[in-house]
PDB file of C-alpha atoms and ligand atoms in Angstrom:
ATOM      1  CA  MET A   1       4.130  -9.649  17.753  1.00 93.00           C
ATOM      2  CA  LEU A   2       3.082  -7.775  14.602  1.00 97.00           C
ATOM      3  CA  SER A   3       1.687  -4.244  14.978  1.00 98.00           C
ATOM      4  CA  LEU A   4      -1.186  -3.467  12.620  1.00 98.00           C
ATOM      5  CA  TYR A   5      -3.244  -0.304  12.351  1.00 98.00           C
ATOM      6  CA  TYR A   6      -6.992  -0.335  11.801  1.00 98.00           C
ATOM      7  CA  ASP A   7      -9.981   1.885  12.526  1.00 98.00           C
ATOM      8  CA  PRO A   8     -13.664   1.197  11.746  1.00 98.00           C
ATOM      9  CA  ILE A   9     -13.653   4.476   9.805  1.00 98.00           C
ATOM     10  CA  TYR A  10     -11.630   2.673   7.095  1.00 98.00           C
ATOM     11  CA  THR A  11     -14.994   1.119   6.116  1.00 98.00           C
ATOM     12  CA  GLU A  12     -17.480   3.553   7.611  1.00 98.00           C
ATOM     13  CA  GLY A  13     -15.827   6.653   6.156  1.00 98.00           C
ATOM     14  CA  LEU A  14     -17.084   5.573   2.733  1.00 98.00           C
ATOM     15  CA  ASP A  15     -20.714   5.811   1.714  1.00 97.00           C
ATOM     16  CA  PRO A  16     -22.520   2.410   1.738  1.00 97.00           C
ATOM     17  CA  SER A  17     -23.466   2.891  -1.918  1.00 97.00           C
ATOM     18  CA  VAL A  18     -19.850   3.395  -3.077  1.00 96.00           C
ATOM     19  CA  ARG A  19     -18.605   1.306  -6.028  1.00 92.00           C
ATOM     20  CA  PHE A  20     -15.645   0.090  -4.011  1.00 95.00           C
ATOM     21  CA  PRO A  21     -15.467  -2.979  -1.730  1.00 96.00           C
ATOM     22  CA  ARG A  22     -15.448  -0.956   1.492  1.00 97.00           C
ATOM     23  CA  GLU A  23     -16.393  -4.021   3.566  1.00 97.00           C
ATOM     24  CA  ARG A  24     -12.977  -5.602   2.996  1.00 97.00           C
ATOM     25  CA  TYR A  25     -11.473  -3.661   5.903  1.00 98.00           C
ATOM     26  CA  ARG A  26     -14.166  -4.646   8.384  1.00 98.00           C
ATOM     27  CA  LEU A  27     -14.194  -8.291   7.246  1.00 98.00           C
ATOM     28  CA  LEU A  28     -10.430  -8.521   7.552  1.00 98.00           C
ATOM     29  CA  ALA A  29     -10.420  -6.963  11.017  1.00 98.00           C
ATOM     30  CA  GLU A  30     -13.058  -9.465  12.173  1.00 98.00           C
ATOM     31  CA  ARG A  31     -10.903 -12.343  11.027  1.00 98.00           C
ATOM     32  CA  LEU A  32      -7.689 -11.016  12.548  1.00 98.00           C
ATOM     33  CA  GLN A  33      -8.898  -9.495  15.794  1.00 96.00           C
ATOM     34  CA  HIS A  34      -8.267 -12.577  17.971  1.00 95.00           C
ATOM     35  CA  HIS A  35      -5.009 -13.646  16.327  1.00 97.00           C
ATOM     36  CA  PRO A  36      -2.512 -14.214  19.176  1.00 96.00           C
ATOM     37  CA  ASP A  37       0.475 -12.745  17.339  1.00 97.00           C
ATOM     38  CA  LEU A  38      -1.201  -9.557  16.117  1.00 98.00           C
ATOM     39  CA  HIS A  39      -1.549  -6.313  18.002  1.00 97.00           C
ATOM     40  CA  ILE A  40      -4.230  -4.262  16.217  1.00 98.00           C
ATOM     41  CA  LYS A  41      -4.032  -0.577  17.174  1.00 98.00           C
ATOM     42  CA  ARG A  42      -6.124   2.487  16.404  1.00 98.00           C
ATOM     43  CA  PRO A  43      -4.292   4.975  14.195  1.00 98.00           C
ATOM     44  CA  ARG A  44      -3.966   8.675  14.874  1.00 98.00           C
ATOM     45  CA  ALA A  45      -4.900  11.220  12.214  1.00 98.00           C
ATOM     46  CA  ALA A  46      -1.970  12.432  10.117  1.00 98.00           C
ATOM     47  CA  SER A  47      -1.261  16.147  10.475  1.00 98.00           C
ATOM     48  CA  ARG A  48      -1.371  18.672   7.653  1.00 98.00           C
ATOM     49  CA  GLU A  49       2.398  19.125   8.011  1.00 98.00           C
ATOM     50  CA  GLU A  50       3.022  15.406   7.555  1.00 98.00           C
ATOM     51  CA  ILE A  51       0.834  15.263   4.455  1.00 99.00           C
ATOM     52  CA  LEU A  52       2.613  18.308   2.999  1.00 98.00           C
ATOM     53  CA  ARG A  53       5.873  16.324   2.864  1.00 98.00           C
ATOM     54  CA  ALA A  54       4.566  14.784  -0.368  1.00 98.00           C
ATOM     55  CA  HIS A  55       1.740  17.065  -1.525  1.00 98.00           C
ATOM     56  CA  GLN A  56       0.963  20.561  -2.745  1.00 98.00           C
ATOM     57  CA  ALA A  57      -0.532  22.865  -0.082  1.00 98.00           C
ATOM     58  CA  ASP A  58      -3.500  23.981  -2.217  1.00 98.00           C
ATOM     59  CA  TYR A  59      -4.522  20.395  -2.922  1.00 98.00           C
ATOM     60  CA  VAL A  60      -4.173  19.337   0.726  1.00 98.00           C
ATOM     61  CA  ASP A  61      -6.040  22.376   2.078  1.00 98.00           C
ATOM     62  CA  ASN A  62      -8.875  22.075  -0.424  1.00 98.00           C
ATOM     63  CA  PHE A  63      -9.333  18.401   0.429  1.00 98.00           C
ATOM     64  CA  LEU A  64      -9.204  18.952   4.192  1.00 98.00           C
ATOM     65  CA  ALA A  65     -11.743  21.783   3.873  1.00 98.00           C
ATOM     66  CA  GLY A  66     -14.099  19.684   1.718  1.00 97.00           C
ATOM     67  CA  LYS A  67     -13.566  22.020  -1.231  1.00 97.00           C
ATOM     68  CA  LEU A  68     -12.121  19.832  -3.977  1.00 97.00           C
ATOM     69  CA  SER A  69     -13.680  20.417  -7.392  1.00 97.00           C
ATOM     70  CA  ALA A  70     -16.168  17.952  -8.835  1.00 96.00           C
ATOM     71  CA  GLU A  71     -13.578  17.028 -11.468  1.00 97.00           C
ATOM     72  CA  SER A  72     -10.947  16.303  -8.799  1.00 97.00           C
ATOM     73  CA  MET A  73     -13.411  14.092  -6.920  1.00 97.00           C
ATOM     74  CA  ARG A  74     -14.408  12.296 -10.114  1.00 97.00           C
ATOM     75  CA  ARG A  75     -10.786  11.422 -10.825  1.00 97.00           C
ATOM     76  CA  ILE A  76     -10.428   9.918  -7.331  1.00 98.00           C
ATOM     77  CA  GLY A  77     -13.711   7.963  -7.348  1.00 97.00           C
ATOM     78  CA  LEU A  78     -15.052   6.548  -4.048  1.00 96.00           C
ATOM     79  CA  ARG A  79     -18.209   8.618  -4.669  1.00 95.00           C
ATOM     80  CA  PRO A  80     -20.587   9.684  -3.258  1.00 96.00           C
ATOM     81  CA  TRP A  81     -18.351  11.330  -0.656  1.00 96.00           C
ATOM     82  CA  THR A  82     -19.478  11.867   2.901  1.00 95.00           C
ATOM     83  CA  PRO A  83     -17.806  14.398   5.243  1.00 96.00           C
ATOM     84  CA  ALA A  84     -16.168  11.425   7.016  1.00 98.00           C
ATOM     85  CA  ILE A  85     -13.874  10.860   4.039  1.00 98.00           C
ATOM     86  CA  VAL A  86     -11.567  13.584   5.384  1.00 98.00           C
ATOM     87  CA  GLU A  87     -11.100  11.907   8.770  1.00 98.00           C
ATOM     88  CA  ARG A  88     -10.859   8.505   7.071  1.00 98.00           C
ATOM     89  CA  THR A  89      -8.064   9.697   4.802  1.00 98.00           C
ATOM     90  CA  ARG A  90      -6.163  11.352   7.664  1.00 98.00           C
ATOM     91  CA  ARG A  91      -6.411   8.196   9.810  1.00 98.00           C
ATOM     92  CA  ILE A  92      -5.314   5.885   7.000  1.00 98.00           C
ATOM     93  CA  THR A  93      -2.289   8.124   6.438  1.00 99.00           C
ATOM     94  CA  GLY A  94      -1.694   8.226  10.201  1.00 99.00           C
ATOM     95  CA  GLY A  95      -1.849   4.431  10.383  1.00 99.00           C
ATOM     96  CA  SER A  96       0.860   4.169   7.737  1.00 99.00           C
ATOM     97  CA  LEU A  97       3.060   6.678   9.583  1.00 99.00           C
ATOM     98  CA  GLN A  98       2.613   4.814  12.872  1.00 98.00           C
ATOM     99  CA  ALA A  99       3.420   1.484  11.201  1.00 98.00           C
ATOM    100  CA  LEU A 100       6.563   3.161   9.885  1.00 98.00           C
ATOM    101  CA  GLU A 101       7.479   4.329  13.403  1.00 98.00           C
ATOM    102  CA  ASP A 102       6.905   0.814  14.804  1.00 98.00           C
ATOM    103  CA  ALA A 103       8.945  -0.906  12.089  1.00 98.00           C
ATOM    104  CA  LEU A 104      11.859   1.475  12.567  1.00 98.00           C
ATOM    105  CA  ARG A 105      11.761   1.273  16.357  1.00 97.00           C
ATOM    106  CA  THR A 106      11.696  -2.532  16.464  1.00 97.00           C
ATOM    107  CA  ARG A 107      13.657  -3.142  13.255  1.00 97.00           C
ATOM    108  CA  GLY A 108      10.763  -5.453  12.463  1.00 98.00           C
ATOM    109  CA  ILE A 109       7.647  -5.649  10.321  1.00 98.00           C
ATOM    110  CA  ALA A 110       4.537  -3.505  10.911  1.00 98.00           C
ATOM    111  CA  GLY A 111       1.539  -2.762   8.744  1.00 98.00           C
ATOM    112  CA  ASN A 112      -1.520  -0.728   7.981  1.00 98.00           C
ATOM    113  CA  MET A 113      -4.783  -2.545   7.164  1.00 98.00           C
ATOM    114  CA  ALA A 114      -5.423   0.039   4.432  1.00 98.00           C
ATOM    115  CA  GLY A 115      -3.301   2.515   2.493  1.00 98.00           C
ATOM    116  CA  GLY A 116      -0.830   1.846  -0.266  1.00 98.00           C
ATOM    117  CA  THR A 117      -2.567   4.696  -2.074  1.00 98.00           C
ATOM    118  CA  HIS A 118      -0.039   4.781  -4.879  1.00 98.00           C
ATOM    119  CA  HIS A 119      -2.093   6.547  -7.574  1.00 98.00           C
ATOM    120  CA  ALA A 120      -2.153   9.858  -5.681  1.00 98.00           C
ATOM    121  CA  TYR A 121       0.034  12.570  -7.262  1.00 98.00           C
ATOM    122  CA  TYR A 122       1.659  15.679  -5.763  1.00 98.00           C
ATOM    123  CA  ASP A 123      -1.273  17.946  -6.617  1.00 98.00           C
ATOM    124  CA  CYS A 124      -4.216  15.625  -7.276  1.00 98.00           C
ATOM    125  CA  GLY A 125      -5.725  12.276  -6.397  1.00 98.00           C
ATOM    126  CA  SER A 126      -6.566   9.418  -8.760  1.00 98.00           C
ATOM    127  CA  GLY A 127      -7.868   5.844  -8.820  1.00 98.00           C
ATOM    128  CA  TYR A 128      -9.307   5.609  -5.250  1.00 98.00           C
ATOM    129  CA  CYS A 129      -6.198   7.342  -3.860  1.00 98.00           C
ATOM    130  CA  ILE A 130      -6.249  10.765  -2.154  1.00 98.00           C
ATOM    131  CA  PHE A 131      -2.911  11.164  -0.354  1.00 98.00           C
ATOM    132  CA  ASN A 132       0.095   9.034  -1.250  1.00 99.00           C
ATOM    133  CA  ASP A 133       1.009   7.390   2.057  1.00 99.00           C
ATOM    134  CA  LEU A 134       3.953   5.547   0.478  1.00 99.00           C
ATOM    135  CA  ALA A 135       5.562   8.817  -0.621  1.00 99.00           C
ATOM    136  CA  ILE A 136       4.729  10.490   2.705  1.00 99.00           C
ATOM    137  CA  CYS A 137       6.324   7.601   4.621  1.00 99.00           C
ATOM    138  CA  ALA A 138       9.395   7.501   2.370  1.00 99.00           C
ATOM    139  CA  LEU A 139      10.015  11.233   2.815  1.00 98.00           C
ATOM    140  CA  THR A 140       9.307  10.975   6.550  1.00 98.00           C
ATOM    141  CA  ALA A 141      11.755   8.087   6.960  1.00 98.00           C
ATOM    142  CA  LEU A 142      14.540  10.139   5.373  1.00 98.00           C
ATOM    143  CA  LEU A 143      14.200  12.663   8.205  1.00 98.00           C
ATOM    144  CA  GLN A 144      15.834  10.056  10.444  1.00 96.00           C
ATOM    145  CA  PRO A 145      19.622  10.230  10.268  1.00 95.00           C
ATOM    146  CA  THR A 146      19.962   6.430  10.292  1.00 94.00           C
ATOM    147  CA  ILE A 147      17.801   6.026   7.184  1.00 98.00           C
ATOM    148  CA  ARG A 148      19.792   6.748   4.073  1.00 98.00           C
ATOM    149  CA  ARG A 149      18.148   4.641   1.348  1.00 98.00           C
ATOM    150  CA  VAL A 150      14.530   3.482   1.109  1.00 98.00           C
ATOM    151  CA  LEU A 151      13.088   0.905  -1.285  1.00 99.00           C
ATOM    152  CA  ILE A 152       9.453   1.356  -2.287  1.00 99.00           C
ATOM    153  CA  LEU A 153       8.473  -2.068  -3.617  1.00 99.00           C
ATOM    154  CA  ASP A 154       5.055  -1.961  -5.245  1.00 99.00           C
ATOM    155  CA  LEU A 155       3.611  -5.362  -6.153  1.00 98.00           C
ATOM    156  CA  ASP A 156       0.011  -4.228  -6.625  1.00 98.00           C
ATOM    157  CA  VAL A 157      -1.240  -5.227 -10.074  1.00 98.00           C
ATOM    158  CA  HIS A 158      -1.528  -1.543 -11.018  1.00 98.00           C
ATOM    159  CA  GLN A 159       1.575   0.599 -11.538  1.00 98.00           C
ATOM    160  CA  GLY A 160       2.591   2.844  -8.634  1.00 98.00           C
ATOM    161  CA  ASP A 161       2.383   5.869 -10.917  1.00 98.00           C
ATOM    162  CA  GLY A 162       1.777   8.562  -8.325  1.00 98.00           C
ATOM    163  CA  THR A 163       4.606   7.325  -6.110  1.00 98.00           C
ATOM    164  CA  ALA A 164       6.992   7.201  -9.087  1.00 98.00           C
ATOM    165  CA  ALA A 165       6.085  10.767 -10.074  1.00 98.00           C
ATOM    166  CA  ILE A 166       6.304  12.251  -6.569  1.00 98.00           C
ATOM    167  CA  LEU A 167       9.610  10.568  -5.719  1.00 98.00           C
ATOM    168  CA  ALA A 168      11.291  10.997  -9.124  1.00 98.00           C
ATOM    169  CA  GLY A 169      14.654  12.708  -8.717  1.00 94.00           C
ATOM    170  CA  HIS A 170      15.221  11.540  -5.131  1.00 97.00           C
ATOM    171  CA  PRO A 171      18.408   9.477  -5.423  1.00 96.00           C
ATOM    172  CA  ASP A 172      17.895   7.907  -1.973  1.00 98.00           C
ATOM    173  CA  LEU A 173      14.348   6.693  -2.677  1.00 98.00           C
ATOM    174  CA  PHE A 174      14.147   3.786  -5.126  1.00 98.00           C
ATOM    175  CA  THR A 175      10.749   2.990  -6.636  1.00 98.00           C
ATOM    176  CA  CYS A 176      10.152  -0.466  -8.129  1.00 98.00           C
ATOM    177  CA  SER A 177       6.781  -1.477  -9.549  1.00 98.00           C
ATOM    178  CA  ILE A 178       5.857  -4.911 -10.923  1.00 98.00           C
ATOM    179  CA  HIS A 179       2.444  -4.644 -12.574  1.00 98.00           C
ATOM    180  CA  CYS A 180       0.175  -5.693 -15.420  1.00 98.00           C
ATOM    181  CA  ALA A 181       1.182  -3.793 -18.584  1.00 98.00           C
ATOM    182  CA  SER A 182      -2.326  -3.487 -20.006  1.00 98.00           C
ATOM    183  CA  ASN A 183      -3.982  -2.364 -16.780  1.00 97.00           C
ATOM    184  CA  PHE A 184      -4.743   1.039 -15.227  1.00 97.00           C
ATOM    185  CA  PRO A 185      -3.038   3.543 -15.223  1.00 97.00           C
ATOM    186  CA  PHE A 186      -2.994   3.617 -19.001  1.00 93.00           C
ATOM    187  CA  ARG A 187      -0.467   6.435 -19.082  1.00 96.00           C
ATOM    188  CA  LYS A 188       2.370   4.964 -17.022  1.00 98.00           C
ATOM    189  CA  GLN A 189       4.982   6.974 -15.155  1.00 98.00           C
ATOM    190  CA  GLN A 190       8.626   5.972 -14.919  1.00 98.00           C
ATOM    191  CA  SER A 191       9.650   4.242 -11.699  1.00 98.00           C
ATOM    192  CA  ASP A 192      13.338   3.638 -11.027  1.00 98.00           C
ATOM    193  CA  LEU A 193      12.530   0.096 -12.147  1.00 98.00           C
ATOM    194  CA  ASP A 194       9.304  -0.955 -13.861  1.00 98.00           C
ATOM    195  CA  VAL A 195       8.457  -4.550 -14.699  1.00 98.00           C
ATOM    196  CA  HIS A 196       5.506  -4.879 -17.059  1.00 98.00           C
ATOM    197  CA  LEU A 197       3.732  -8.235 -17.013  1.00 98.00           C
ATOM    198  CA  ALA A 198       1.513  -9.736 -19.717  1.00 98.00           C
ATOM    199  CA  ASP A 199      -2.170 -10.499 -19.089  1.00 98.00           C
ATOM    200  CA  ASP A 200      -2.809 -13.878 -17.450  1.00 98.00           C
ATOM    201  CA  THR A 201       0.703 -14.178 -15.973  1.00 98.00           C
ATOM    202  CA  ASP A 202       0.667 -17.236 -13.688  1.00 98.00           C
ATOM    203  CA  ASP A 203       2.441 -18.123 -10.414  1.00 98.00           C
ATOM    204  CA  ARG A 204       5.516 -19.629 -12.025  1.00 98.00           C
ATOM    205  CA  THR A 205       6.239 -16.775 -14.386  1.00 98.00           C
ATOM    206  CA  TYR A 206       5.397 -14.176 -11.762  1.00 98.00           C
ATOM    207  CA  LEU A 207       7.613 -15.654  -9.055  1.00 98.00           C
ATOM    208  CA  SER A 208      10.603 -16.163 -11.347  1.00 98.00           C
ATOM    209  CA  CYS A 209      10.204 -12.573 -12.520  1.00 98.00           C
ATOM    210  CA  LEU A 210      10.020 -11.411  -8.902  1.00 98.00           C
ATOM    211  CA  ASP A 211      13.181 -13.362  -8.043  1.00 98.00           C
ATOM    212  CA  ARG A 212      15.122 -11.807 -10.942  1.00 98.00           C
ATOM    213  CA  THR A 213      13.910  -8.354  -9.953  1.00 98.00           C
ATOM    214  CA  LEU A 214      14.889  -8.828  -6.304  1.00 98.00           C
ATOM    215  CA  GLU A 215      18.338 -10.024  -7.359  1.00 98.00           C
ATOM    216  CA  LYS A 216      18.729  -6.901  -9.444  1.00 98.00           C
ATOM    217  CA  ILE A 217      17.563  -4.317  -6.923  1.00 98.00           C
ATOM    218  CA  ARG A 218      19.123  -5.997  -3.837  1.00 98.00           C
ATOM    219  CA  PRO A 219      16.614  -5.052  -1.099  1.00 98.00           C
ATOM    220  CA  GLN A 220      19.224  -6.080   1.486  1.00 98.00           C
ATOM    221  CA  ASP A 221      21.223  -2.960   0.599  1.00 98.00           C
ATOM    222  CA  PHE A 222      18.432  -0.597   1.749  1.00 98.00           C
ATOM    223  CA  ASP A 223      17.711   0.674   5.261  1.00 98.00           C
ATOM    224  CA  LEU A 224      13.933   0.268   4.948  1.00 98.00           C
ATOM    225  CA  ILE A 225      11.412  -1.410   2.649  1.00 99.00           C
ATOM    226  CA  LEU A 226       7.948   0.066   2.066  1.00 99.00           C
ATOM    227  CA  TYR A 227       5.948  -2.841   0.643  1.00 99.00           C
ATOM    228  CA  GLN A 228       2.753  -2.152  -1.301  1.00 98.00           C
ATOM    229  CA  ALA A 229       1.243  -5.643  -1.036  1.00 98.00           C
ATOM    230  CA  GLY A 230      -1.918  -5.307  -3.139  1.00 98.00           C
ATOM    231  CA  VAL A 231      -3.644  -8.648  -3.676  1.00 98.00           C
ATOM    232  CA  ASP A 232      -5.175  -7.713  -7.026  1.00 98.00           C
ATOM    233  CA  PRO A 233      -2.774  -9.958  -9.043  1.00 98.00           C
ATOM    234  CA  LEU A 234      -5.112 -12.796  -7.907  1.00 98.00           C
ATOM    235  CA  ALA A 235      -6.850 -14.657 -10.722  1.00 98.00           C
ATOM    236  CA  ASP A 236     -10.131 -14.046  -8.880  1.00 96.00           C
ATOM    237  CA  ASP A 237      -9.699 -10.275  -8.954  1.00 97.00           C
ATOM    238  CA  ALA A 238     -12.255  -8.357 -10.996  1.00 96.00           C
ATOM    239  CA  LEU A 239      -9.756  -5.670 -12.063  1.00 96.00           C
ATOM    240  CA  GLY A 240      -6.410  -7.452 -12.069  1.00 97.00           C
ATOM    241  CA  LYS A 241      -6.040  -9.370 -15.375  1.00 97.00           C
ATOM    242  CA  LEU A 242      -3.281 -11.612 -13.934  1.00 98.00           C
ATOM    243  CA  ALA A 243      -3.706 -15.252 -12.905  1.00 98.00           C
ATOM    244  CA  LEU A 244      -1.999 -15.791  -9.564  1.00 98.00           C
ATOM    245  CA  THR A 245      -3.357 -18.299  -7.063  1.00 98.00           C
ATOM    246  CA  ARG A 246      -3.770 -17.623  -3.363  1.00 98.00           C
ATOM    247  CA  GLU A 247      -0.733 -19.835  -2.775  1.00 98.00           C
ATOM    248  CA  GLY A 248       1.333 -17.979  -5.374  1.00 98.00           C
ATOM    249  CA  LEU A 249       0.483 -14.664  -3.808  1.00 98.00           C
ATOM    250  CA  ASN A 250       1.438 -15.970  -0.394  1.00 98.00           C
ATOM    251  CA  ARG A 251       4.779 -17.122  -1.717  1.00 98.00           C
ATOM    252  CA  ARG A 252       5.290 -13.644  -3.182  1.00 98.00           C
ATOM    253  CA  ASN A 253       4.717 -12.129   0.260  1.00 98.00           C
ATOM    254  CA  GLN A 254       7.051 -14.629   1.943  1.00 98.00           C
ATOM    255  CA  ARG A 255       9.879 -13.763  -0.435  1.00 98.00           C
ATOM    256  CA  VAL A 256       9.596 -10.064   0.275  1.00 98.00           C
ATOM    257  CA  LEU A 257       9.042 -10.338   4.022  1.00 98.00           C
ATOM    258  CA  ALA A 258      12.026 -12.708   4.385  1.00 98.00           C
ATOM    259  CA  TYR A 259      14.320  -9.697   3.962  1.00 98.00           C
ATOM    260  CA  ASN A 260      13.406  -8.739   7.514  1.00 98.00           C
ATOM    261  CA  ARG A 261      14.571 -11.954   9.146  1.00 96.00           C
ATOM    262  CA  GLN A 262      17.455 -12.683   6.794  1.00 97.00           C
ATOM    263  CA  HIS A 263      18.878  -9.172   6.510  1.00 97.00           C
ATOM    264  CA  ASP A 264      17.369  -7.286   9.454  1.00 96.00           C
ATOM    265  CA  ILE A 265      15.640  -4.715   7.211  1.00 98.00           C
ATOM    266  CA  PRO A 266      12.550  -3.008   8.698  1.00 98.00           C
ATOM    267  CA  ILE A 267       9.486  -3.494   6.472  1.00 98.00           C
ATOM    268  CA  VAL A 268       6.201  -1.579   6.428  1.00 98.00           C
ATOM    269  CA  ILE A 269       3.235  -3.334   4.779  1.00 98.00           C
ATOM    270  CA  PHE A 270       0.638  -1.242   2.941  1.00 98.00           C
ATOM    271  CA  MET A 271      -2.516  -3.128   2.002  1.00 97.00           C
ATOM    272  CA  GLY A 272      -3.186  -1.928  -1.551  1.00 97.00           C
ATOM    273  CA  GLY A 273      -5.807  -3.207  -3.974  1.00 97.00           C
ATOM    274  CA  GLY A 274      -8.051  -6.263  -3.904  1.00 97.00           C
ATOM    275  CA  TYR A 275     -11.329  -6.353  -5.819  1.00 97.00           C
ATOM    276  CA  ALA A 276     -12.548  -9.946  -6.048  1.00 97.00           C
ATOM    277  CA  GLN A 277     -16.286 -10.436  -6.543  1.00 95.00           C
ATOM    278  CA  PRO A 278     -17.434 -11.610  -4.080  1.00 95.00           C
ATOM    279  CA  ILE A 279     -14.763  -9.932  -1.964  1.00 97.00           C
ATOM    280  CA  GLU A 280     -13.944 -13.025   0.145  1.00 97.00           C
ATOM    281  CA  ALA A 281     -11.053 -14.152  -2.094  1.00 98.00           C
ATOM    282  CA  SER A 282      -9.360 -10.774  -1.596  1.00 98.00           C
ATOM    283  CA  VAL A 283      -9.970 -10.920   2.151  1.00 98.00           C
ATOM    284  CA  ASP A 284      -8.489 -14.450   2.225  1.00 98.00           C
ATOM    285  CA  ALA A 285      -5.358 -13.140   0.499  1.00 98.00           C
ATOM    286  CA  PHE A 286      -5.051 -10.162   2.863  1.00 98.00           C
ATOM    287  CA  GLN A 287      -5.495 -12.517   5.802  1.00 98.00           C
ATOM    288  CA  ASP A 288      -2.631 -14.640   4.449  1.00 98.00           C
ATOM    289  CA  LEU A 289      -0.489 -11.523   4.051  1.00 98.00           C
ATOM    290  CA  PHE A 290      -0.850 -10.407   7.651  1.00 98.00           C
ATOM    291  CA  THR A 291      -0.753 -13.870   9.249  1.00 98.00           C
ATOM    292  CA  THR A 292       2.437 -14.659   7.284  1.00 98.00           C
ATOM    293  CA  ALA A 293       3.925 -11.390   8.505  1.00 98.00           C
ATOM    294  CA  ALA A 294       2.837 -12.217  12.068  1.00 98.00           C
ATOM    295  CA  ALA A 295       4.499 -15.636  11.888  1.00 97.00           C
ATOM    296  CA  LEU A 296       7.743 -13.945  10.844  1.00 94.00           C
ATOM    297  CA  SER A 297       7.442 -11.437  13.700  1.00 90.00           C
ATOM    298  CA  ILE A 298       7.344 -13.887  16.605  1.00 81.00           C
TER     299      ILE A 298
HETATM  300 ZN1   ZN B   1      -4.350  -2.115  -7.582  1.00 58.98          ZN
END
């Protein structure tokens, strides 16, 4: 049984006029809700203290109080904001933390049907990302004495710049990002390992590159994998610039998730980006992601 976290506020906490495919969460939940091997749970709201593990107090407090500057909000996007964006953000972060707890407790796979907000920095948000749930989860995991080394594997088409910046200098937290070189963010940060792909990279090139990268970083040597599984490398994606097929993306996910069964490593799945127009191709790919994970969790 695969634990997944979802709340209707993932969609409803964004204004209906937002230039962001907010319906993807609701559509995905509708497709997955009767899946026999999935247990979809409501997330709790993350606490201020949990968020502070990765973020500056002024930034966190201003956001929670609805007092971020217009410039800070512009850099994040997702406008126009409604007051519900605060609760939405806290629940998405809470869902990631609960998926982390489930994965560690069962030594299995668990996921959040949102999150992977990898563009958020220590003291500001960016690119649809407010709090960096990957960094919060990585720093939270290290509080457990049994967790010594964590791999943050970011396969979203955009570089995990915020995660790389927040976690830089932590020798026990290894950030690896495989992304499109010419895509946002245009000023890249330095992950522990960055792999920059050319525009229009196809399944074959992508998967052989992934295999070489996995051989190099040896995920089996870590105590936990935080997997940012964005589906925006899809050829159908409006923002991605790569050329993966649905099948290629599914094979990508299988290769990563296999480290759970083959090496007993707990894995947390963060949903990440997906911006196909219409959105159905992204929802298809997210559905594949979670049903593949469920099949491995039986
Ligand atoms: Zn992305």
